Short mmCIF file of C-alpha atoms in Angstrom, two decimals:
data_model
loop_
_atom_site.label_atom_id
_atom_site.label_comp_id
_atom_site.label_asym_id
_atom_site.label_seq_id
_atom_site.Cartn_x
_atom_site.Cartn_y
_atom_site.Cartn_z
CA MET A 285 62.76 76.07 114.23
CA PHE A 286 66.21 75.76 115.80
CA GLU A 287 66.16 71.99 115.24
CA VAL A 288 65.67 72.67 111.55
CA PHE A 289 68.50 75.23 111.69
CA LYS A 290 70.90 72.74 113.30
CA LYS A 291 69.91 70.02 110.85
CA GLU A 292 70.39 72.24 107.78
CA LEU A 293 73.66 73.66 109.09
CA LYS A 294 75.10 70.18 109.70
CA GLU A 295 74.17 69.11 106.17
CA LEU A 296 75.75 72.24 104.67
CA LEU A 297 78.94 71.69 106.65
CA ARG A 298 79.15 68.15 105.31
CA ASP A 299 78.84 69.48 101.77
CA LYS A 300 82.32 70.13 100.32
CA LYS A 301 80.94 72.54 97.73
CA THR A 302 79.38 74.70 100.44
CA LEU A 303 82.66 74.78 102.36
CA LEU A 304 84.39 75.79 99.14
CA PHE A 305 82.05 78.75 98.55
CA VAL A 306 81.72 79.88 102.16
CA VAL A 307 85.24 79.23 103.52
CA ALA A 308 87.84 78.39 100.84
CA LEU A 309 86.91 81.16 98.42
CA PRO A 310 87.05 83.97 101.02
CA VAL A 311 90.15 82.71 102.83
CA VAL A 312 92.41 81.70 99.95
CA ILE A 313 91.02 82.17 96.47
CA PHE A 314 89.75 85.78 96.65
CA PRO A 315 92.94 87.18 98.23
CA LEU A 316 94.94 85.16 95.75
CA LEU A 317 92.92 86.56 92.84
CA PHE A 318 93.40 90.12 94.08
CA ALA A 319 97.12 89.51 94.55
CA VAL A 320 97.39 88.15 91.00
CA MET A 321 95.43 91.14 89.65
CA ALA A 322 97.66 93.57 91.56
CA PHE A 323 100.78 91.81 90.29
CA ILE A 324 99.59 91.80 86.68
CA SER A 325 98.61 95.49 86.87
CA SER A 326 101.93 96.51 88.40
CA GLN A 327 103.80 94.38 85.87
CA ALA A 328 101.87 95.98 83.00
CA ALA A 329 102.69 99.44 84.36
CA LEU A 330 106.36 98.46 84.76
CA ASP A 331 106.53 97.08 81.21
CA ALA A 332 104.95 100.27 79.85
CA ASP A 333 107.42 102.36 81.85
CA GLN A 334 110.45 100.42 80.61
CA LYS A 335 109.37 100.01 76.99
CA ILE A 336 111.71 101.43 74.33
CA ASN A 337 109.64 103.24 71.66
CA THR A 338 110.89 103.60 68.11
CA TYR A 339 110.37 107.12 66.76
CA VAL A 340 110.85 109.39 63.77
CA ILE A 341 111.11 113.21 63.86
CA ILE A 342 110.37 115.24 60.76
CA ASN A 343 112.11 118.66 60.60
CA GLY A 344 113.97 117.90 63.81
CA GLU A 345 116.83 120.17 62.79
CA TYR A 346 114.59 123.21 63.36
CA ALA A 347 114.41 122.38 67.08
CA GLN A 348 117.77 120.66 67.57
CA GLU A 349 117.77 120.97 71.37
CA PHE A 350 114.43 119.13 71.60
CA THR A 351 115.55 116.54 69.02
CA ASP A 352 118.65 115.79 71.09
CA LYS A 353 116.60 115.40 74.28
CA VAL A 354 114.39 112.80 72.59
CA PHE A 355 117.40 111.01 71.10
CA TYR A 356 119.15 110.62 74.46
CA HIS A 357 115.99 109.74 76.40
CA LYS A 358 116.02 106.20 77.81
CA SER A 359 112.49 105.47 76.51
CA PHE A 360 113.08 106.38 72.86
CA GLU A 361 115.10 104.86 70.04
CA LEU A 362 115.54 106.45 66.61
CA TYR A 363 114.08 104.47 63.70
CA LYS A 364 116.87 102.87 61.64
CA GLY A 365 114.81 101.23 58.92
CA SER A 366 114.85 101.88 55.21
CA LYS A 367 111.47 103.64 54.98
CA THR A 368 111.36 107.41 54.67
CA PHE A 369 108.82 109.64 56.41
CA ASN A 370 108.12 113.17 55.17
CA THR A 371 104.46 113.85 55.92
CA ILE A 372 101.88 113.33 58.67
CA GLU A 373 100.11 110.70 56.55
CA GLU A 374 103.33 108.71 56.19
CA LEU A 375 103.84 108.85 59.95
CA LYS A 376 100.29 107.57 60.52
CA ALA A 377 100.85 104.74 58.05
CA GLY A 378 104.12 103.84 59.77
CA VAL A 379 102.47 103.67 63.20
CA ILE A 380 99.56 101.59 61.87
CA ALA A 381 101.94 99.20 60.11
CA GLY A 382 104.02 98.83 63.27
CA ASP A 383 107.22 100.16 61.71
CA ILE A 384 107.45 102.91 64.32
CA ASP A 385 105.77 103.53 67.68
CA MET A 386 105.68 107.30 67.35
CA GLY A 387 106.15 110.06 64.83
CA ILE A 388 106.79 113.72 65.67
CA TYR A 389 106.11 116.38 63.06
CA LEU A 390 107.71 119.77 63.64
CA PRO A 391 106.92 122.70 61.33
CA SER A 392 109.89 124.06 59.44
CA ASP A 393 109.48 127.38 61.26
CA ALA A 394 109.45 125.74 64.70
CA LYS A 395 111.62 128.43 66.26
CA GLN A 396 110.82 131.42 64.03
CA THR A 397 107.12 131.41 64.95
CA LEU A 398 107.91 132.78 68.42
CA ASN A 399 109.64 135.78 66.91
CA ASP A 400 106.56 136.30 64.74
CA GLU A 401 104.37 136.24 67.88
CA LYS A 402 102.75 132.97 66.82
CA GLN A 403 102.38 129.60 68.49
CA SER A 404 104.21 126.66 66.95
CA LYS A 405 102.02 123.58 66.44
CA TRP A 406 103.82 120.25 66.98
CA GLN A 407 102.05 116.98 66.17
CA VAL A 408 102.73 113.64 67.86
CA VAL A 409 101.43 110.59 65.97
CA PHE A 410 100.96 107.40 68.01
CA ASN A 411 98.40 104.75 68.97
CA ASP A 412 96.66 105.87 72.17
CA SER A 413 94.36 102.85 72.57
CA LYS A 414 96.42 101.31 75.37
CA SER A 415 95.22 102.19 78.88
CA ILE A 416 98.79 102.41 80.22
CA ASN A 417 100.88 104.54 77.91
CA PHE A 418 103.61 106.96 79.02
CA LEU A 419 104.73 107.86 75.50
CA PHE A 420 102.80 111.09 74.96
CA GLU A 421 103.41 112.39 78.50
CA ARG A 422 107.16 111.99 78.09
CA VAL A 423 107.22 113.76 74.73
CA LYS A 424 105.07 116.53 76.18
CA GLU A 425 107.44 116.88 79.13
CA LEU A 426 110.47 117.20 76.84
CA ALA A 427 108.60 119.69 74.64
CA LYS A 428 107.73 121.76 77.72
CA GLU A 429 111.39 121.91 78.75
CA TYR A 430 112.25 123.14 75.26
CA SER A 431 109.34 125.60 75.32
CA ASP A 432 110.42 126.98 78.71
CA ASN A 433 113.94 127.58 77.40
CA LEU A 434 112.53 129.44 74.40
CA GLN A 435 110.46 131.59 76.74
CA LYS A 436 113.49 132.50 78.83
CA GLU A 437 115.55 133.35 75.76
CA GLN A 438 112.78 135.54 74.37
CA LEU A 439 112.18 137.35 77.65
CA ILE A 440 115.90 138.01 78.07
CA SER A 441 116.00 139.41 74.55
CA PHE A 442 113.25 141.83 75.59
CA GLY A 443 115.42 142.96 78.49
CA ILE A 444 113.21 141.44 81.21
CA ASP A 445 115.00 140.50 84.42
CA MET A 446 115.17 136.80 85.30
CA SER A 447 113.51 137.39 88.68
CA ALA A 448 110.41 138.72 86.93
CA HIS A 449 109.97 135.71 84.64
CA ALA A 450 107.74 133.69 86.99
CA ALA A 451 105.51 136.66 87.85
CA LEU A 452 105.18 137.63 84.17
CA LEU A 453 104.37 134.14 82.88
CA ASN A 454 102.13 133.22 85.83
CA PRO A 455 100.71 136.40 87.35
CA VAL A 456 98.33 134.40 89.54
CA ASP A 457 99.42 131.24 91.36
CA VAL A 458 96.41 129.30 92.65
CA ILE A 459 97.36 127.21 95.69
CA LYS A 460 95.24 124.23 96.67
CA VAL A 461 94.36 124.03 100.36
CA ASP A 462 92.64 120.69 100.94
CA THR A 463 90.54 120.39 104.10
CA ALA A 464 90.19 116.63 103.67
CA ASP A 465 92.63 114.46 105.58
CA LYS A 466 94.44 111.46 104.12
CA ARG A 467 91.79 109.03 105.32
CA GLU A 468 89.01 111.01 103.65
CA ASN A 469 90.93 111.33 100.39
CA LEU A 470 91.82 107.65 100.20
CA GLY A 471 88.38 106.66 101.50
CA GLU A 472 86.71 108.52 98.64
CA LYS A 473 88.87 106.71 96.10
CA MET A 474 88.97 103.24 97.69
CA GLY A 475 85.87 103.17 99.90
CA GLY A 476 83.53 102.92 96.92
CA PHE A 477 85.08 99.62 95.88
CA LEU A 478 84.75 97.92 99.27
CA PRO A 479 80.94 97.52 98.92
CA TYR A 480 81.63 96.20 95.42
CA LEU A 481 83.39 93.32 97.17
CA LEU A 482 81.38 92.87 100.37
CA ILE A 483 77.79 93.06 99.10
CA PRO A 484 78.19 90.42 96.35
CA LEU A 485 79.85 88.18 98.96
CA VAL A 486 76.82 88.57 101.22
CA LEU A 487 74.66 87.53 98.27
CA MET A 488 76.91 84.62 97.29
CA GLY A 489 76.95 83.35 100.88
CA ALA A 490 73.15 83.02 100.69
CA THR A 491 72.44 81.93 97.11
CA TYR A 492 74.40 78.70 96.85
CA PRO A 493 73.17 77.19 100.15
CA ALA A 494 69.64 78.41 99.32
CA ILE A 495 69.61 76.36 96.12
CA ASP A 496 70.37 73.24 98.14
CA LEU A 497 67.87 74.03 100.92
CA GLY A 498 64.98 74.53 98.51
CA ALA A 499 65.35 73.04 95.03
CA GLY A 500 67.91 70.52 96.30
CA GLU A 501 65.39 69.17 98.84
CA LYS A 502 62.85 68.76 96.05
CA GLU A 503 65.27 66.84 93.82
CA ARG A 504 66.37 64.53 96.63
CA GLY A 505 62.77 63.92 97.66
CA THR A 506 63.43 64.89 101.27
CA LEU A 507 61.10 67.92 101.30
CA GLU A 508 58.04 65.69 101.78
CA THR A 509 59.73 64.03 104.76
CA LEU A 510 60.36 67.41 106.38
CA LEU A 511 56.73 68.42 105.85
CA LEU A 512 55.56 65.27 107.69
CA THR A 513 57.54 66.17 110.84
CA PRO A 514 55.64 67.77 113.78
CA ILE A 515 56.93 71.24 112.84
CA THR A 516 54.85 74.00 111.31
CA ARG A 517 55.75 75.24 107.88
CA THR A 518 56.49 78.66 109.32
CA GLU A 519 59.04 77.18 111.72
CA LEU A 520 60.47 75.11 108.87
CA VAL A 521 61.02 78.08 106.55
CA LEU A 522 62.37 80.23 109.42
CA GLY A 523 64.89 77.51 110.25
CA LYS A 524 66.07 77.48 106.65
CA PHE A 525 66.15 81.29 106.59
CA ILE A 526 68.35 81.48 109.72
CA THR A 527 70.69 78.93 108.13
CA LEU A 528 71.09 81.10 105.03
CA LEU A 529 71.54 84.23 107.11
CA THR A 530 74.30 82.48 109.08
CA THR A 531 76.16 81.31 105.98
CA SER A 532 75.80 84.72 104.33
CA ILE A 533 77.24 86.62 107.30
CA ALA A 534 79.87 83.93 107.90
CA SER A 535 81.11 84.19 104.31
CA THR A 536 81.38 87.97 104.54
CA THR A 537 83.04 87.92 107.97
CA ILE A 538 85.58 85.31 106.92
CA THR A 539 86.37 87.32 103.80
CA VAL A 540 86.88 90.58 105.70
CA LEU A 541 89.08 88.91 108.31
CA SER A 542 91.04 87.08 105.64
CA MET A 543 91.63 90.19 103.57
CA GLY A 544 92.54 92.12 106.72
CA CYS A 545 95.20 89.54 107.53
CA TRP A 546 96.54 89.52 103.97
CA VAL A 547 96.61 93.34 103.81
CA ALA A 548 98.37 93.52 107.19
CA LEU A 549 100.89 90.99 105.93
CA ALA A 550 101.42 92.98 102.73
CA LEU A 551 101.87 96.25 104.65
CA ALA A 552 104.45 94.57 106.88
CA PHE A 553 106.64 93.83 103.84
CA ALA A 554 105.79 96.83 101.65
CA ASP A 555 106.49 100.53 102.14
CA LEU A 556 102.93 101.87 102.11
CA ASP A 557 103.13 104.55 104.79
CA VAL A 558 100.38 106.65 103.18
CA ILE A 559 97.83 103.86 103.51
CA LYS A 560 99.02 103.03 107.02
CA THR A 561 98.65 106.63 108.13
CA ALA A 562 95.29 107.10 106.43
CA PHE A 563 93.60 104.04 107.88
CA SER A 564 95.26 103.98 111.30
CA SER A 565 92.23 105.92 112.58
CA LEU A 566 89.79 103.28 111.34
CA ALA A 567 88.37 102.01 114.63
CA VAL A 568 86.80 98.70 115.58
CA THR A 569 83.49 100.53 115.97
CA ASP A 570 83.64 101.48 112.28
CA LEU A 571 84.04 97.83 111.31
CA LEU A 572 81.21 96.85 113.64
CA MET A 573 78.99 99.50 112.03
CA ILE A 574 79.68 98.03 108.60
CA PHE A 575 78.86 94.57 109.97
CA VAL A 576 75.56 95.82 111.47
CA LEU A 577 74.56 97.43 108.16
CA LEU A 578 75.22 94.17 106.32
CA LEU A 579 72.97 92.13 108.66
CA PRO A 580 69.57 93.30 107.31
CA LEU A 581 71.01 93.24 103.79
CA ALA A 582 71.96 89.60 104.32
CA ALA A 583 68.39 88.98 105.52
CA ILE A 584 67.02 90.50 102.29
CA PHE A 585 69.25 88.32 100.12
CA SER A 586 68.50 85.21 102.20
CA SER A 587 64.73 85.76 101.88
CA LEU A 588 64.92 86.36 98.13
CA ALA A 589 67.23 83.41 97.50
CA LEU A 590 65.10 81.05 99.59
CA ALA A 591 61.87 82.17 97.86
CA ILE A 592 63.45 81.60 94.43
CA SER A 593 64.81 78.20 95.47
CA ILE A 594 61.43 77.11 96.89
CA TYR A 595 59.75 78.03 93.62
CA ALA A 596 62.26 76.21 91.37
CA ARG A 597 61.58 72.59 90.45
CA THR A 598 65.23 71.54 90.10
CA PHE A 599 68.71 72.55 91.20
CA LYS A 600 69.57 73.72 87.69
CA GLU A 601 66.40 75.79 87.39
CA ALA A 602 67.18 77.49 90.70
CA GLN A 603 70.68 78.36 89.44
CA ASN A 604 69.15 79.97 86.34
CA TYR A 605 66.82 82.06 88.51
CA MET A 606 69.69 83.26 90.71
CA ALA A 607 71.53 84.90 87.79
CA PRO A 608 69.03 87.80 87.39
CA LEU A 609 69.16 88.32 91.17
CA SER A 610 72.95 88.76 91.01
CA MET A 611 72.63 91.22 88.12
CA GLY A 612 69.94 93.13 90.00
CA VAL A 613 72.24 93.51 93.01
CA PHE A 614 75.19 94.82 91.00
CA PHE A 615 73.17 97.64 89.42
CA PRO A 616 72.53 99.62 92.66
CA ILE A 617 76.17 99.05 93.68
CA ILE A 618 77.29 100.64 90.40
CA ILE A 619 74.99 103.60 91.13
CA SER A 620 76.78 104.13 94.46
CA ILE A 621 80.21 104.57 92.81
CA LEU A 622 79.02 107.11 90.23
CA PRO A 623 80.75 110.53 90.49
CA ASN A 624 79.34 112.86 93.16
CA MET A 625 76.93 110.21 94.44
CA GLU A 626 76.51 110.94 98.14
CA LEU A 627 74.54 109.63 101.09
CA THR A 628 71.52 111.90 101.62
CA ALA A 629 68.03 111.64 103.09
CA LYS A 630 66.82 110.43 99.66
CA THR A 631 69.57 107.93 98.85
CA ALA A 632 69.31 106.51 102.38
CA PHE A 633 66.09 104.77 101.28
CA ILE A 634 67.43 103.21 98.05
CA PRO A 635 68.02 99.48 98.78
CA VAL A 636 71.63 98.26 98.47
CA THR A 637 72.80 101.66 97.20
CA ASN A 638 72.24 103.13 100.67
CA VAL A 639 74.40 100.49 102.36
CA ALA A 640 77.16 100.91 99.76
CA LEU A 641 77.20 104.70 100.24
CA ALA A 642 77.21 104.32 104.03
CA ILE A 643 80.18 101.94 103.91
CA LYS A 644 82.09 104.44 101.77
CA ASP A 645 81.37 107.25 104.26
CA ILE A 646 82.43 105.03 107.17
CA ILE A 647 85.75 104.33 105.46
CA LYS A 648 86.15 108.08 104.79
CA GLY A 649 85.34 108.90 108.43
CA THR A 650 82.57 111.34 107.43
CA VAL A 651 79.49 109.20 108.11
CA ASP A 652 76.31 110.77 109.46
CA TYR A 653 74.94 108.46 112.17
CA THR A 654 71.39 109.69 111.54
CA PHE A 655 71.58 108.32 108.01
CA VAL A 656 73.03 105.05 109.33
CA GLY A 657 69.96 104.69 111.55
CA LEU A 658 67.64 105.45 108.62
CA ILE A 659 69.43 102.91 106.43
CA PHE A 660 69.27 100.19 109.07
CA LEU A 661 65.57 100.88 109.67
CA ALA A 662 64.68 100.95 105.95
CA THR A 663 66.70 97.81 105.18
CA ALA A 664 65.28 95.96 108.20
CA LEU A 665 61.70 96.80 107.15
CA ILE A 666 62.33 95.50 103.62
CA ALA A 667 63.95 92.35 105.07
CA GLY A 668 60.96 91.78 107.35
CA ALA A 669 58.50 92.22 104.47
CA LEU A 670 60.45 89.80 102.26
CA LEU A 671 60.70 87.25 105.06
CA ALA A 672 56.93 87.44 105.58
CA PHE A 673 56.47 86.91 101.84
CA CYS A 674 58.86 83.94 101.94
CA VAL A 675 56.85 82.33 104.78
CA LYS A 676 53.59 82.86 102.89
CA TRP A 677 55.23 81.53 99.71
CA PHE A 678 56.34 78.36 101.50
CA ASN A 679 52.80 77.72 102.75
CA ARG A 680 51.39 77.50 99.22
CA GLU A 681 50.97 73.97 97.84
CA ASP A 682 51.09 75.14 94.21
CA VAL A 683 54.58 76.58 94.87
CA LEU A 684 56.05 73.62 96.76
CA PHE A 685 54.75 70.95 94.37
CA ARG A 686 54.90 72.53 90.95
#
């Protein structure tokens, strides 16, 4: 069995494509992709923040203080074109045509309505389809400043003392007292995405080499030679399985170490004290626990990938069969990042989802070690059953020589 393992591992190491998927992608390409994504996202946010939006205000003279605030705001520029805008429909048409970025419609009684004990309705017309858009928030902020000034003026006119304004307008002030520490807060937000990276890497580290070890052997005609050697088929398939398990774990380990180095490098040059403080308590034992949870999961993926590859006639056919496997793995990961999805006695037995939830809790620092034991046991049992199926599958002539 170990002779087969050494033989298969040597062949994979000679294969440049395998080295690309197992080593180059985790060490260089993935961190580079994430860096590019982070740069593009930050650049998009910066562009949205610095964009100058052309606007039109209808009836602006009825709220001159607000109109002046918008005019002198760094993000807004008054429309200087020849078109005239007098109604909401004309503002909508102007935004759709691209003549203006925003239209603000103020009622002609914008200030009088407060004296009449009514609420003034202001309408902001703009295109809200962009995911990063600060336009409405800024207008709302300026409108709130104007609204607060109106409130103060009205309260003073009623003879109410300035010190009583806050208590009158907000009789009850609800103060948030969060029992979660920084690590738990950030872990809840970021921990759910770590399995989204790690688990597919475990799968990828097994699928590509598996195609070569099964369907690739068939295409090259070397499978028959292996079957003639004085090694049982069980030992043969176990040797291939251990090879896939090694590449799967190696790919994940290299990725984690690589990303750790890149993140440490980024933190050294960037002022991210919140993240440093939050994850300074993340111990080596936590990382080892994540590694241990990924081991049986890697065994599951290795068994499935090898069984599929053994069944396929050609390399291309095996690649086609691997696509549904990848889709099937992503679905339980998506379940794990749904709102309020937590690790419980029930979810601890859902394959893949349980590992993803456990990793999130480990990052948060709130993991229940009983559930970790249940997850490891459940995943190991599934891995053992799939490995037994893979061995039985490999012993069938109608599967090997389709």
